[in-house]
Short mmCIF file of C-alpha atoms and ligand atoms in Angstrom, two decimals:
data_model
loop_
_atom_site.label_atom_id
_atom_site.label_comp_id
_atom_site.label_asym_id
_atom_site.label_seq_id
_atom_site.Cartn_x
_atom_site.Cartn_y
_atom_site.Cartn_z
CA MET A 294 0.00 0.00 0.00
CA GLN A 295 1.36 3.38 -0.97
CA GLU A 296 2.29 5.56 1.99
CA GLN A 297 -0.21 8.39 2.30
CA PRO A 298 0.42 11.68 4.06
CA ARG A 299 -1.19 11.90 7.48
CA GLY A 300 -3.48 14.75 8.46
CA PRO A 301 -2.99 16.80 11.58
CA ASP A 302 -3.38 14.75 14.73
CA ARG A 303 -4.59 17.17 17.36
CA PRO A 304 -8.26 17.48 18.31
CA GLY A 305 -10.31 19.91 16.23
CA PRO A 306 -13.18 22.18 17.21
CA LEU A 307 -15.58 19.27 17.76
CA GLY A 308 -13.09 17.66 20.07
CA HIS A 309 -12.25 15.02 17.48
CA ASP A 310 -9.20 13.88 15.71
CA GLN A 311 -10.13 15.52 12.44
CA PRO A 312 -8.58 17.38 9.56
CA GLY A 313 -8.17 21.13 9.68
CA PRO A 314 -9.01 23.58 6.92
CA ALA A 315 -6.87 23.36 3.82
CA GLU A 316 -5.67 26.90 3.73
CA GLY A 317 -2.65 27.88 5.79
CA GLY A 318 -0.97 25.84 8.48
CA THR A 319 -2.51 26.15 11.92
CA ALA A 320 -1.53 25.20 15.41
CA ARG A 321 -3.17 21.86 14.63
CA GLY A 322 -0.50 21.07 12.07
CA PRO A 323 0.25 21.64 8.43
CA ALA A 324 -2.74 22.05 6.14
CA PRO A 325 -3.26 19.35 3.52
CA SER A 326 -1.83 20.51 0.21
CA ALA A 327 -2.53 19.54 -3.38
CA SER A 328 -0.05 16.72 -2.94
CA ALA A 329 -1.78 15.57 0.25
CA ASN A 330 -4.87 14.00 -1.30
CA PHE A 331 -6.27 11.07 0.52
CA GLN A 332 -6.56 8.50 -2.21
CA PHE A 333 -8.90 5.55 -2.13
CA PRO A 334 -7.78 2.32 -3.80
CA PRO A 335 -8.63 1.71 -7.45
CA GLY A 336 -11.97 -0.06 -7.82
CA PHE A 337 -13.19 1.21 -4.44
CA LEU A 338 -16.95 0.64 -4.14
CA TRP A 339 -18.84 3.89 -3.64
CA GLY A 340 -22.54 3.93 -3.04
CA ALA A 341 -25.47 4.11 -0.69
CA ALA A 342 -27.54 1.55 1.18
CA THR A 343 -31.29 1.09 1.61
CA SER A 344 -33.54 -1.69 2.88
CA ALA A 345 -36.78 -2.95 1.41
CA HIS A 346 -39.20 -2.12 4.18
CA GLN A 347 -37.73 1.32 4.72
CA VAL A 348 -38.12 2.55 1.14
CA GLU A 349 -40.36 0.27 -0.93
CA GLY A 350 -43.73 0.87 0.66
CA GLU A 351 -46.72 -1.41 1.17
CA ASN A 352 -44.96 -4.44 2.54
CA PHE A 353 -48.23 -5.83 3.87
CA HIS A 354 -47.05 -9.34 4.54
CA ASN A 355 -44.33 -8.86 7.12
CA ASP A 356 -44.16 -8.65 10.90
CA TRP A 357 -43.19 -4.97 10.84
CA TRP A 358 -46.37 -4.09 8.99
CA ALA A 359 -48.37 -5.87 11.70
CA TRP A 360 -46.33 -4.13 14.40
CA GLU A 361 -47.07 -0.76 12.81
CA GLN A 362 -50.79 -1.50 12.56
CA ALA A 363 -50.71 -2.29 16.28
CA GLY A 364 -49.58 1.30 16.86
CA ARG A 365 -46.04 0.48 17.95
CA VAL A 366 -44.24 3.08 15.81
CA ALA A 367 -44.30 6.85 15.46
CA THR A 368 -45.80 6.66 11.95
CA PRO A 369 -46.54 3.55 9.91
CA SER A 370 -44.45 2.89 6.80
CA GLY A 371 -47.37 3.14 4.33
CA THR A 372 -46.02 3.80 0.85
CA ALA A 373 -42.65 4.86 2.35
CA ALA A 374 -40.56 6.40 -0.45
CA ASP A 375 -42.41 4.36 -3.08
CA HIS A 376 -39.09 2.94 -4.19
CA TRP A 377 -40.85 -0.24 -5.31
CA ASN A 378 -42.16 1.76 -8.26
CA ARG A 379 -39.37 4.30 -8.56
CA TYR A 380 -36.18 2.26 -8.31
CA ARG A 381 -35.07 3.10 -11.85
CA SER A 382 -35.19 6.85 -11.38
CA ASP A 383 -33.73 6.45 -7.88
CA PHE A 384 -30.80 4.55 -9.37
CA ASP A 385 -30.39 7.38 -11.89
CA LEU A 386 -30.03 9.70 -8.91
CA ALA A 387 -27.42 7.41 -7.36
CA ARG A 388 -25.57 7.23 -10.63
CA SER A 389 -25.65 11.00 -10.99
CA ILE A 390 -23.55 11.26 -7.85
CA GLY A 391 -21.07 8.79 -9.30
CA HIS A 392 -22.03 5.65 -7.41
CA ASN A 393 -20.58 2.42 -8.71
CA ALA A 394 -22.27 0.21 -6.08
CA HIS A 395 -25.61 0.02 -4.31
CA ARG A 396 -26.87 -1.99 -1.35
CA PHE A 397 -30.55 -2.92 -1.13
CA SER A 398 -32.53 -5.74 0.42
CA ILE A 399 -34.86 -8.38 -0.89
CA GLU A 400 -38.10 -8.63 1.05
CA TRP A 401 -38.69 -12.24 2.07
CA SER A 402 -42.41 -11.60 2.63
CA ARG A 403 -42.78 -10.55 -1.00
CA ILE A 404 -40.90 -13.59 -2.29
CA GLU A 405 -42.80 -16.02 -0.04
CA PRO A 406 -45.99 -14.25 1.07
CA GLU A 407 -47.44 -17.52 2.40
CA GLU A 408 -45.50 -20.51 3.57
CA GLY A 409 -44.26 -22.41 0.52
CA ARG A 410 -46.03 -20.12 -1.97
CA TRP A 411 -43.49 -18.30 -4.10
CA SER A 412 -44.24 -15.10 -5.96
CA ASP A 413 -42.74 -15.05 -9.46
CA GLU A 414 -43.79 -11.45 -9.73
CA ALA A 415 -41.61 -10.44 -6.77
CA LEU A 416 -38.67 -12.42 -8.08
CA ASP A 417 -39.06 -10.78 -11.50
CA HIS A 418 -39.17 -7.41 -9.81
CA TYR A 419 -35.86 -7.96 -8.02
CA ARG A 420 -34.35 -9.34 -11.22
CA ASP A 421 -35.30 -6.07 -12.90
CA VAL A 422 -33.80 -4.15 -9.98
CA LEU A 423 -30.51 -5.97 -10.43
CA VAL A 424 -30.54 -5.45 -14.17
CA ALA A 425 -31.26 -1.75 -13.64
CA LEU A 426 -28.20 -1.51 -11.39
CA HIS A 427 -25.96 -3.26 -13.91
CA GLU A 428 -27.24 -1.04 -16.70
CA ARG A 429 -26.05 1.93 -14.67
CA GLY A 430 -22.66 0.43 -13.88
CA MET A 431 -23.45 -0.22 -10.22
CA GLU A 432 -22.30 -3.32 -8.35
CA PRO A 433 -25.23 -4.74 -6.36
CA VAL A 434 -24.76 -5.63 -2.70
CA VAL A 435 -27.84 -7.64 -1.81
CA THR A 436 -29.18 -8.15 1.70
CA LEU A 437 -31.37 -11.21 2.09
CA PHE A 438 -32.76 -10.37 5.50
CA HIS A 439 -33.04 -6.82 6.80
CA TYR A 440 -35.08 -7.16 10.01
CA THR A 441 -38.47 -8.05 8.48
CA LEU A 442 -39.97 -11.53 8.66
CA PRO A 443 -42.91 -12.85 6.67
CA GLN A 444 -45.89 -12.62 8.99
CA TRP A 445 -46.69 -16.35 8.59
CA LEU A 446 -43.23 -17.14 9.94
CA ALA A 447 -43.48 -14.60 12.77
CA GLU A 448 -46.71 -16.35 13.78
CA GLN A 449 -44.79 -19.62 14.04
CA GLY A 450 -42.38 -18.08 16.54
CA GLY A 451 -40.06 -16.39 14.05
CA TRP A 452 -36.45 -16.42 15.17
CA GLU A 453 -37.28 -18.36 18.32
CA ASN A 454 -38.40 -21.32 16.23
CA PRO A 455 -35.46 -23.52 15.17
CA ALA A 456 -37.33 -24.29 11.94
CA ILE A 457 -36.30 -20.85 10.74
CA GLU A 458 -32.81 -22.11 9.96
CA LYS A 459 -34.07 -24.41 7.20
CA LEU A 460 -36.80 -22.01 6.11
CA MET A 461 -34.21 -19.31 5.59
CA GLU A 462 -31.99 -21.69 3.66
CA ARG A 463 -34.93 -22.61 1.41
CA TYR A 464 -35.73 -18.95 0.81
CA VAL A 465 -32.10 -18.15 0.02
CA LEU A 466 -31.83 -21.08 -2.39
CA HIS A 467 -35.00 -19.94 -4.12
CA VAL A 468 -33.66 -16.41 -4.56
CA LEU A 469 -30.20 -17.51 -5.62
CA GLU A 470 -31.58 -20.01 -8.10
CA ALA A 471 -33.00 -17.05 -9.99
CA LEU A 472 -30.64 -14.20 -9.19
CA ALA A 473 -27.17 -15.64 -8.52
CA PRO A 474 -25.75 -14.64 -11.92
CA LEU A 475 -26.73 -11.03 -11.27
CA ALA A 476 -25.05 -10.43 -7.92
CA ARG A 477 -21.75 -11.38 -6.38
CA TRP A 478 -21.98 -9.54 -3.04
CA TRP A 479 -24.49 -10.92 -0.54
CA ILE A 480 -25.39 -10.02 3.02
CA THR A 481 -27.29 -12.79 4.80
CA LEU A 482 -28.43 -10.90 7.93
CA ASN A 483 -28.51 -7.24 8.75
CA GLU A 484 -27.32 -6.43 12.27
CA PRO A 485 -28.44 -9.63 14.03
CA VAL A 486 -27.30 -8.45 17.46
CA VAL A 487 -29.19 -5.15 17.16
CA GLN A 488 -32.30 -7.07 16.23
CA VAL A 489 -31.94 -9.32 19.27
CA PHE A 490 -31.29 -6.32 21.50
CA LYS A 491 -34.29 -4.33 20.25
CA GLY A 492 -36.66 -7.27 19.94
CA TRP A 493 -35.81 -9.39 23.01
CA LEU A 494 -34.07 -7.13 25.51
CA ILE A 495 -35.69 -3.71 25.26
CA GLY A 496 -38.90 -4.61 23.43
CA GLN A 497 -38.81 -1.71 21.00
CA TRP A 498 -39.12 -3.89 17.89
CA PRO A 499 -41.02 -7.11 17.14
CA PRO A 500 -41.61 -9.40 18.93
CA GLY A 501 -41.45 -6.79 21.71
CA LYS A 502 -39.94 -8.86 24.53
CA VAL A 503 -38.14 -7.26 27.44
CA ARG A 504 -35.12 -8.71 29.23
CA ALA A 505 -35.84 -12.10 27.70
CA TRP A 506 -32.22 -13.23 28.00
CA THR A 507 -32.73 -16.94 27.43
CA PRO A 508 -34.85 -16.60 24.27
CA ALA A 509 -32.44 -13.88 23.11
CA LEU A 510 -29.54 -16.30 23.29
CA ARG A 511 -31.58 -18.94 21.48
CA VAL A 512 -32.39 -16.45 18.73
CA LEU A 513 -28.73 -15.58 18.40
CA ARG A 514 -27.84 -19.22 17.87
CA HIS A 515 -30.60 -19.64 15.30
CA MET A 516 -29.30 -16.59 13.49
CA LEU A 517 -25.76 -17.94 13.48
CA ARG A 518 -26.92 -21.26 12.11
CA ALA A 519 -29.23 -19.61 9.58
CA HIS A 520 -26.29 -17.56 8.35
CA VAL A 521 -24.19 -20.68 7.91
CA ARG A 522 -26.90 -22.42 5.90
CA ALA A 523 -27.43 -19.30 3.82
CA TYR A 524 -23.69 -18.96 3.31
CA HIS A 525 -23.40 -22.44 1.84
CA ALA A 526 -26.61 -22.04 -0.16
CA ILE A 527 -25.24 -18.90 -1.80
CA HIS A 528 -21.92 -20.55 -2.59
CA SER A 529 -23.67 -23.59 -4.03
CA LYS A 530 -25.27 -21.32 -6.64
CA ARG A 531 -22.44 -18.85 -7.03
CA PRO A 532 -19.01 -20.18 -6.05
CA ASP A 533 -17.24 -16.81 -6.39
CA ALA A 534 -19.79 -15.05 -4.15
CA MET A 535 -18.66 -12.64 -1.46
CA VAL A 536 -20.85 -13.31 1.58
CA SER A 537 -21.05 -11.65 4.98
CA ILE A 538 -23.41 -10.20 7.51
CA ALA A 539 -23.79 -6.45 8.06
CA LYS A 540 -22.34 -6.09 11.54
CA HIS A 541 -23.43 -3.10 13.57
CA ALA A 542 -20.36 -1.74 15.33
CA LEU A 543 -21.03 0.55 18.28
CA ALA A 544 -18.13 2.43 19.83
CA LEU A 545 -18.19 2.23 23.64
CA SER A 546 -16.49 4.26 26.35
CA PRO A 547 -16.70 3.96 30.14
CA ASP A 548 -19.01 6.42 31.86
CA ASP A 549 -16.24 7.02 34.36
CA PRO A 550 -12.87 6.27 32.75
CA THR A 551 -11.27 5.87 36.17
CA SER A 552 -13.74 3.13 37.23
CA TRP A 553 -12.46 -0.37 36.51
CA LEU A 554 -16.06 -1.66 36.80
CA ASP A 555 -17.21 0.66 34.03
CA ARG A 556 -14.23 -0.38 31.94
CA TRP A 557 -15.10 -4.02 32.60
CA SER A 558 -18.66 -3.38 31.45
CA VAL A 559 -17.33 -1.76 28.28
CA ALA A 560 -15.32 -4.93 27.63
CA VAL A 561 -18.30 -7.27 28.28
CA ARG A 562 -20.79 -5.18 26.34
CA GLY A 563 -18.23 -4.69 23.58
CA HIS A 564 -17.70 -8.44 23.30
CA LEU A 565 -21.42 -9.25 23.23
CA PHE A 566 -22.43 -6.40 20.97
CA ASN A 567 -19.49 -5.94 18.63
CA HIS A 568 -17.48 -9.12 18.52
CA LEU A 569 -19.38 -12.26 19.57
CA PHE A 570 -21.25 -12.82 16.30
CA LEU A 571 -18.32 -12.27 13.94
CA GLU A 572 -16.02 -14.21 16.22
CA ALA A 573 -18.42 -17.16 16.32
CA LEU A 574 -18.70 -17.23 12.53
CA HIS A 575 -14.95 -17.01 12.19
CA THR A 576 -13.80 -19.41 14.89
CA GLY A 577 -16.84 -21.65 15.37
CA VAL A 578 -16.96 -20.82 19.07
CA LEU A 579 -19.94 -19.03 20.59
CA ARG A 580 -18.56 -17.51 23.77
CA VAL A 581 -20.63 -15.71 26.38
CA PRO A 582 -18.24 -14.86 29.21
CA GLY A 583 -19.20 -16.47 32.51
CA LEU A 584 -22.25 -18.18 30.98
CA PHE A 585 -21.24 -20.63 28.35
CA TRP A 586 -18.92 -21.71 25.65
CA GLU A 587 -20.25 -23.70 22.74
CA ASN A 588 -18.62 -25.13 19.66
CA LEU A 589 -20.74 -24.67 16.58
CA PRO A 590 -20.19 -26.21 13.16
CA ILE A 591 -19.66 -22.80 11.64
CA ARG A 592 -16.04 -21.91 11.08
CA ARG A 593 -15.02 -19.48 8.38
CA THR A 594 -18.32 -18.56 6.87
CA LEU A 595 -17.42 -14.98 6.04
CA ASP A 596 -15.81 -13.83 2.81
CA PHE A 597 -15.63 -10.23 3.89
CA ILE A 598 -16.71 -8.16 6.87
CA GLY A 599 -19.70 -5.85 6.40
CA VAL A 600 -19.64 -2.99 8.92
CA ASN A 601 -22.47 -0.63 9.82
CA TYR A 602 -21.18 2.23 11.94
CA TYR A 603 -23.00 5.22 13.43
CA THR A 604 -22.01 6.32 16.90
CA ARG A 605 -20.60 5.80 20.40
CA ASP A 606 -22.31 5.07 23.73
CA PHE A 607 -21.10 5.51 27.30
CA VAL A 608 -21.54 2.56 29.65
CA ARG A 609 -22.01 2.40 33.40
CA ASN A 610 -21.62 -0.85 35.33
CA THR A 611 -24.64 -1.87 37.41
CA GLY A 612 -23.57 -5.13 39.02
CA TYR A 613 -21.95 -8.51 38.63
CA SER A 614 -24.73 -10.56 37.00
CA LEU A 615 -24.76 -10.62 33.20
CA PRO A 616 -27.20 -7.69 32.88
CA GLY A 617 -25.20 -5.74 35.46
CA LEU A 618 -21.96 -6.44 33.71
CA VAL A 619 -23.44 -5.43 30.39
CA GLY A 620 -24.21 -2.21 32.25
CA GLU A 621 -26.54 0.61 31.41
CA LEU A 622 -26.17 3.41 28.99
CA ALA A 623 -24.96 6.37 30.99
CA GLN A 624 -27.43 9.19 31.24
CA ARG A 625 -24.78 11.55 32.57
CA ASP A 626 -24.05 14.60 30.53
CA HIS A 627 -20.98 13.82 28.50
CA ARG A 628 -20.69 17.12 26.79
CA GLN A 629 -17.08 17.36 27.91
CA GLN A 630 -16.19 14.22 26.05
CA ARG A 631 -18.87 14.16 23.41
CA GLY A 632 -18.92 15.65 20.00
CA LYS A 633 -22.00 16.94 18.31
CA LEU A 634 -25.27 15.03 18.76
CA ASN A 635 -27.52 14.27 15.80
CA ASP A 636 -31.34 14.45 15.64
CA LEU A 637 -31.68 11.09 17.43
CA GLY A 638 -29.23 12.15 20.15
CA TRP A 639 -26.40 9.96 18.87
CA GLU A 640 -22.93 11.35 19.16
CA VAL A 641 -20.99 12.10 15.99
CA TYR A 642 -17.80 10.15 16.65
CA PRO A 643 -15.84 9.50 13.45
CA GLU A 644 -12.80 7.96 15.16
CA GLY A 645 -14.96 4.98 16.06
CA LEU A 646 -15.19 3.98 12.42
CA ALA A 647 -11.41 3.84 12.03
CA GLN A 648 -11.20 1.97 15.33
CA PHE A 649 -13.48 -0.79 14.02
CA LEU A 650 -11.76 -0.91 10.64
CA ARG A 651 -8.54 -1.63 12.50
CA GLU A 652 -10.12 -4.08 14.97
CA PHE A 653 -11.92 -6.05 12.28
CA SER A 654 -8.72 -6.25 10.23
CA ARG A 655 -7.75 -9.11 12.51
CA TYR A 656 -10.03 -11.37 10.46
CA LYS A 657 -7.76 -10.76 7.48
CA LEU A 658 -10.74 -10.31 5.19
CA PRO A 659 -11.76 -7.36 3.02
CA ILE A 660 -13.97 -4.90 4.88
CA LEU A 661 -16.94 -3.22 3.24
CA ILE A 662 -18.65 -0.36 5.06
CA THR A 663 -22.23 -1.41 4.48
CA GLU A 664 -23.82 1.55 6.33
CA ASN A 665 -22.72 4.87 7.81
CA GLY A 666 -24.89 7.95 8.05
CA ILE A 667 -26.56 10.59 10.17
CA PRO A 668 -30.17 11.45 10.99
CA THR A 669 -30.31 15.21 10.64
CA ARG A 670 -32.37 17.95 9.08
CA ASN A 671 -29.28 20.13 8.98
CA ASP A 672 -27.47 19.14 5.82
CA ASN A 673 -24.40 21.08 6.88
CA ASP A 674 -24.01 18.46 9.61
CA ARG A 675 -24.46 15.69 7.07
CA PHE A 676 -21.70 16.73 4.76
CA VAL A 677 -19.32 17.40 7.63
CA PHE A 678 -20.23 13.95 8.99
CA LEU A 679 -19.66 12.32 5.62
CA PHE A 680 -16.36 14.06 5.11
CA MET A 681 -15.07 13.30 8.61
CA HIS A 682 -15.94 9.63 8.40
CA LEU A 683 -14.41 9.27 4.96
CA TRP A 684 -11.31 11.01 6.23
CA GLN A 685 -11.05 8.35 8.92
CA VAL A 686 -11.55 5.63 6.31
CA ALA A 687 -8.82 7.12 4.11
CA ARG A 688 -6.41 7.24 7.03
CA ALA A 689 -7.15 3.64 8.00
CA ILE A 690 -6.56 2.58 4.39
CA ALA A 691 -3.30 4.53 4.34
CA ASP A 692 -2.32 2.54 7.42
CA GLY A 693 -2.93 -0.71 5.55
CA VAL A 694 -6.56 -1.57 6.36
CA ASN A 695 -8.14 -3.52 3.49
CA CYS A 696 -11.35 -1.51 3.15
CA VAL A 697 -12.93 -2.07 -0.25
CA GLY A 698 -15.91 0.26 -0.22
CA TYR A 699 -18.19 2.70 1.51
CA LEU A 700 -22.00 2.65 1.29
CA HIS A 701 -23.67 5.65 2.84
CA TRP A 702 -26.92 5.26 4.76
CA SER A 703 -28.94 6.32 2.93
CA LEU A 704 -29.71 7.30 -0.63
CA LEU A 705 -33.16 8.59 0.33
CA ASP A 706 -35.00 9.76 3.40
CA ASN A 707 -36.91 6.71 4.59
CA PHE A 708 -38.92 4.91 7.26
CA GLU A 709 -36.68 4.68 10.32
CA TRP A 710 -38.38 1.79 12.16
CA ALA A 711 -39.88 2.77 15.53
CA GLU A 712 -39.03 6.43 14.85
CA GLY A 713 -41.13 6.61 11.69
CA PHE A 714 -40.23 9.29 9.14
CA ARG A 715 -38.90 11.94 11.51
CA PRO A 716 -35.17 11.13 11.25
CA ARG A 717 -33.78 12.19 7.88
CA PHE A 718 -30.90 10.11 6.59
CA GLY A 719 -31.03 10.78 2.84
CA LEU A 720 -28.51 12.19 0.43
CA TYR A 721 -31.81 13.00 -1.27
CA ARG A 722 -34.63 14.67 0.60
CA VAL A 723 -38.02 13.01 0.13
CA ASP A 724 -41.17 15.05 0.66
CA PHE A 725 -43.46 12.57 2.43
CA ASP A 726 -46.28 15.10 2.58
CA ARG A 727 -46.76 14.89 -1.16
CA PRO A 728 -48.28 11.77 -2.69
CA ASP A 729 -45.74 11.82 -5.53
CA ARG A 730 -42.89 11.71 -2.97
CA PRO A 731 -40.59 14.14 -4.83
CA ARG A 732 -36.82 13.78 -4.35
CA GLU A 733 -34.42 16.67 -4.06
CA PRO A 734 -30.64 16.41 -3.76
CA ARG A 735 -29.00 17.74 -0.64
CA ARG A 736 -25.68 19.55 -0.70
CA SER A 737 -24.07 16.53 0.95
CA ALA A 738 -24.86 14.59 -2.24
CA ALA A 739 -22.72 17.10 -4.17
CA ILE A 740 -19.81 16.79 -1.71
CA TYR A 741 -20.05 13.02 -1.84
CA ARG A 742 -20.06 13.18 -5.64
CA ARG A 743 -16.81 15.16 -5.66
CA ILE A 744 -15.09 12.64 -3.40
CA VAL A 745 -16.43 9.72 -5.42
CA ARG A 746 -15.45 11.24 -8.76
CA ALA A 747 -11.91 11.97 -7.56
CA ASN A 748 -11.68 8.66 -5.68
CA ALA A 749 -9.91 10.86 -3.17
CA ILE A 750 -10.49 13.60 -0.65
CA GLU A 751 -9.01 16.60 -2.41
CA PRO A 752 -7.81 19.69 -0.57
CA GLU A 753 -10.57 21.81 -2.10
CA VAL A 754 -13.20 19.61 -0.47
CA THR A 755 -11.30 19.74 2.80
CA ALA A 756 -11.24 23.52 2.58
CA GLU A 757 -14.97 23.70 1.94
CA VAL A 758 -15.76 21.46 4.87
CA GLY A 759 -13.28 23.38 7.02
CA LEU A 760 -15.30 26.51 6.37
CA ALA A 761 -18.48 24.78 7.48
CA LEU A 762 -17.02 23.62 10.78
C1 LIG B 204 -29.13 0.59 11.01
C2 LIG B 204 -30.12 -0.24 10.24
C3 LIG B 204 -30.80 0.53 9.14
C4 LIG B 204 -31.16 1.93 9.55
C5 LIG B 204 -29.98 2.63 10.17
C6 LIG B 204 -30.25 4.04 10.62
O1 LIG B 204 -28.89 0.06 12.27
O2 LIG B 204 -29.48 -1.34 9.67
O3 LIG B 204 -31.92 -0.20 8.73
O4 LIG B 204 -32.26 1.92 10.36
O5 LIG B 204 -29.55 1.90 11.28
#
């Protein structure tokens, strides 16, 4: 890897390790010059990510739709961004900002709306989606399961029912039978640990269970096994496939850095939340400290590491049992340590992304950033966020991390699960008040386009972002 110049290392105005403005050297170090571009590797995948239920609209047959009808979300998904009908023009938008890759998900409940009944229409639709991406020169990254279960399967116990392992394998085989030639990059599960956490520990998502530790662990094992079956199913139809999960990586810091108990909780929570799933798929050992150790027949079922990264949490220890060790999220005001907060109250913490790129390098597999984004109505914050995270990616690559692409969350404003449509994540604004759901580019889309086109962060972009800080 070619040695790249390093940016200034001292904290910037947001308290982060971030680049300074391009013009003139400052106390923070020399300004990047024309020769100090941060280059991305040739063939780097640039794009955005979406998921079916969040953009398509009218996914009547899944458990989220039922959850929404039961009044469990801020606003139901309804027609969402109507991407089901507008994917071609949406892909034109993605292409217009230079994207050469795009992540989307296939909705199981459309493919198999009733148990064992397959919809050719849905399969044809996703075939057209893939063709539309290829026509525009975009590499598809296809998620097979992004949180939503067919309602018939949810009614049979969903992830708690061991039958799901084979049912998922059957679904994956059915999809791959038809679509394998059109996609090389596959994600089996999106953020399994987040789903377990939200669905079985805090009850915010279906099936709405709270502190159900034993079922949660069972679900985790079913997910691991389902991934393994899906992994082999994909490879049986497409031997050169690149398969992974999209792993949510959450940066963690102790509430009180001087407390060894808080630091212990960071380690336990970090293992359970950030490492356990990948580690189990890589080594075949499912390890829950102090509880159990199980060998699973699942070694080396990852071809790359998919990373979703958003923010950092602070953790406070609350005892010695597993829940206590996992700790609680600290409510204390961390303004001293924290950077800016976004519209959902998450800290903007770009260093965390580089931290995970380095940590996950230990698997010696390519790393694809499968999601990274910010809920905000202030687009100034979005393009600063985008720039700062890409700057961290560029530095990690310069240090030898094998990161092969970056997919921003998201192309469009969309349905953000329990939060409804309030959080705005899109490079394109969607007007949900109008039935035709018009799209409008945000300035961050233009900044992203310049980085993508140059395959580098050029000093001019740095200067522009510096002015916005
Ligand atoms: C991720 C999810 C994605 C979206 C973003 C904001 O955890 O994978 O669907 O909700 O968060």
